[in-house]
C-alpha atoms as one frame of an Amber mdcrd trajectory, in Angstrom:
protein
  31.734 -22.056 -55.059  29.758 -25.069 -54.660  31.662 -25.991 -51.222  31.044
 -23.022 -49.685  27.043 -22.752 -50.962  26.946 -26.802 -49.475  28.702 -25.648
 -46.076  26.368 -22.713 -45.666  23.460 -24.766 -45.965  24.944 -27.185 -43.546
  25.433 -24.785 -41.048  22.029 -23.134 -41.730  20.311 -26.351 -41.268  22.268
 -27.165 -37.844  21.482 -23.312 -36.225  17.836 -23.592 -37.152  17.528 -27.723
 -35.688  19.593 -26.173 -32.698  17.115 -23.210 -32.449  14.302 -25.615 -32.810
  15.886 -28.310 -30.014  16.316 -24.840 -27.452  12.699 -23.825 -27.964  11.675
 -27.406 -27.569  13.498 -27.656 -24.245  12.433 -24.299 -23.338   8.796 -24.975
 -23.552   9.326 -28.087 -21.409  10.880 -26.402 -18.468   8.162 -23.798 -18.395
   5.487 -26.818 -18.621   7.526 -29.002 -15.892   7.776 -25.605 -13.704   3.990
 -24.984 -14.037   3.554 -28.673 -12.651   4.945 -28.401  -9.459   3.784 -25.125
  -8.696   1.182 -25.017  -6.028  -2.399 -25.475  -7.273  -4.679 -22.489  -7.478
  -8.077 -22.494  -6.235 -10.305 -20.747  -4.074 -12.940 -21.817  -1.034 -15.400
 -20.567   1.569 -14.017 -19.469   4.744 -16.521 -20.611   7.684 -14.838 -20.453
  11.207 -14.913 -20.044  14.767 -11.732 -18.280  15.617 -10.731 -17.423  19.492
 -10.480 -13.566  19.631  -9.205 -11.420  22.826  -8.407  -7.742  23.672  -4.527
  -6.519  24.630  -3.772  -3.594  26.761  -0.194  -3.076  25.304   0.611  -0.752
  28.774   0.345  -3.943  30.758  -1.563  -2.340  33.259  -2.199  -4.560  36.216
  -5.413  -2.831  37.288  -7.226  -4.221  33.898  -8.067  -7.722  34.608  -9.450
 -10.159  32.364  -9.115  -8.643  29.032  -6.777 -11.190  27.455  -9.398 -14.251
  27.795 -10.447 -15.247  24.767 -14.185 -15.708  23.377 -15.125 -17.354  20.236
 -16.157 -15.644  16.916 -17.828 -16.086  13.899 -15.427 -15.870  10.740 -17.335
 -16.077   7.252 -16.032 -15.248   3.609 -13.493 -16.499   0.835  -9.925 -17.197
   0.390  -7.770 -17.710  -2.878  -4.210 -19.046  -3.331  -2.451 -18.746  -6.645
   0.218 -20.602  -7.266   2.908 -19.160  -8.367   6.695 -21.115  -8.467   7.336
 -24.673  -7.330   7.285 -23.513  -3.530   5.534 -20.227  -3.528   1.830 -19.173
  -3.702   0.218 -15.620  -3.137  -3.057 -16.037  -0.850  -5.702 -13.463  -0.563
  -8.999 -13.752   1.874 -12.085 -11.186   2.492 -14.276 -11.978   5.428 -16.441
 -10.999   7.484 -15.428 -11.159  11.596 -16.430 -10.730  14.870 -14.257  -9.331
  17.053 -13.121  -8.268  20.556 -13.242 -10.219  23.859 -13.702  -9.562  27.859
 -13.136  -6.499  29.154 -12.149  -6.535  33.260 -12.561  -3.778  35.828 -11.408
  -0.535  34.908 -11.279  -1.522  31.553 -10.879   1.836  28.937 -14.277   1.359
  27.989 -16.631   0.869  31.346 -15.955   0.506  34.853 -16.597  -3.276  35.298
 -16.433  -6.511  33.384 -17.974  -7.058  30.268 -17.489  -8.188  27.141 -16.577
  -6.183  23.752 -18.015  -7.326  20.240 -16.718  -5.713  17.157 -18.161  -6.408
  13.569 -15.646  -5.803  11.299 -14.370  -6.865   7.568 -11.188  -7.490   7.147
  -8.566  -8.325   4.074  -5.408 -10.052   4.801  -2.656 -10.992   1.894   0.112
 -13.698   2.803   2.932 -15.082   1.154   3.061 -19.013   1.172   6.236 -20.753
   1.144   5.073 -24.443   0.599   7.578 -27.352   1.521   6.081 -30.847  -0.013
   2.347 -31.035   2.152   3.466 -28.552   4.745   3.319 -24.629   4.034   3.854
 -21.455   5.732   2.592 -18.069   5.476   2.841 -14.358   6.733   1.879 -11.341
   5.666  -0.130  -7.908   6.624  -4.186  -7.266   6.775  -6.258  -4.571   7.018
  -9.709  -4.408   8.898 -12.537  -1.718   8.934 -15.106  -1.991  12.213 -18.311
  -0.966  10.986 -20.442  -1.840  14.606 -20.384  -3.656  17.566 -21.617  -3.481
  21.022 -20.470  -3.856  24.601 -22.276  -5.914  27.041 -22.097  -5.057  30.804
 -23.810  -5.213  33.838 -26.631  -7.150  32.090 -26.829  -3.737  29.404 -25.945
  -3.973  26.080 -24.635  -0.483  24.440 -23.679   0.009  20.876 -19.923   0.995
  20.244 -19.020   4.891  19.369 -16.334   5.541  16.861 -16.836   9.278  17.656
 -15.189  11.746  20.077 -12.578  10.701  22.309 -13.931   7.928  24.303 -14.732
   6.077  21.195 -13.019   3.566  19.088 -11.534   3.439  15.387 -12.906   1.561
  12.414  -9.255   0.874  10.731  -7.292  -1.370  12.227  -3.923  -2.799  10.709
  -2.407  -5.950  11.498  -0.026  -8.894  11.152  -1.023 -12.401  10.471   1.534
 -15.322  10.737   0.556 -19.657  10.824   0.947 -22.419   8.828  -0.613 -25.717
   7.694  -0.509 -29.107   5.869  -2.249 -30.435   2.838  -4.088 -34.233   2.899
  -6.110 -36.323   1.339  -9.295 -38.247   2.344 -10.809 -40.552  -0.452  -8.910
 -39.404  -3.036 -10.415 -35.717  -2.209  -7.715 -32.873  -1.107  -8.056 -30.905
   2.117  -6.178 -28.470   3.869  -5.178 -27.503   7.653  -4.526 -23.832   8.056
  -3.842 -22.490  11.852  -3.183 -18.745  11.844  -2.447 -15.966  14.624  -3.621
 -12.229  14.159  -1.848  -9.733  15.793  -3.324  -6.195  15.848  -0.722  -3.270
  15.254  -2.884  -0.221  15.307  -4.869   0.683  18.587  -8.402   0.347  18.201
  -9.128   2.578  21.303  -9.281   6.743  21.144  -7.997   7.751  24.439  -6.175
   4.288  25.562  -4.691   1.333  24.491  -6.447  -1.497  22.813  -5.332  -4.462
  20.497  -7.140  -6.989  18.831  -5.963 -10.503  18.707  -6.978 -13.758  17.333
  -6.436 -17.494  16.782  -7.992 -19.539  14.195  -8.121 -22.927  12.666  -9.360
 -23.704   8.965  -9.825 -26.930   7.376 -11.371 -26.793   4.094 -11.546 -29.038
   1.016  -9.538 -28.076  -2.073 -10.867 -28.025  -5.650  -7.703 -27.011  -7.990
  -8.329 -24.928 -11.130  -8.065 -26.745 -14.305  -5.167 -24.571 -15.414  -3.146
 -21.983 -13.284  -2.343 -18.984 -15.168  -0.270 -17.594 -12.561   2.689 -20.534
 -12.871   6.027 -19.253 -14.095
């Protein structure tokens, strides 16, 4: 009987030690995974973007409406590090979209420039490979105003009727970049192409396109609540 009790005590102690060791290993694994996860941070956006208009039908009579013009982009961006090679990126910013309009374009009968004031929100999946990253995802924009300049005159854009434009616009963004250090401070470069998927013209076909290059300072959060 005493031998049985001793065996039970020994087995219990072994089981308790194994359980404690497993918990320690699991806790260490979680901490290592969190350390390896990309950093979580938020930063301001203030860029110049090259924006243009595309006539999807490829009508050769509409010349020049793929020439880019420089536009302002200003807002906030957030990166949330999740796993060792993956993070999510969300942004909200004000942007001036549009571009040059050629002769016989859908909006005027002469050369001009269309400028749209929009608020845009992309949500991107970002994959990390050392100091490099690639990202892609959908975006949604709301055009709340704009002007058309042609023949020395400026006219407000209409969002009503068959001759106007549409306020809501969906698109996709793809790009990549890298993270680097200057004097112990961390910076990032991101090059992004945005491709409008929805037609912004009521009675024809016009699509927004833009390319922007961002360089920004990274200040990582002290803790990473999203890391797995």
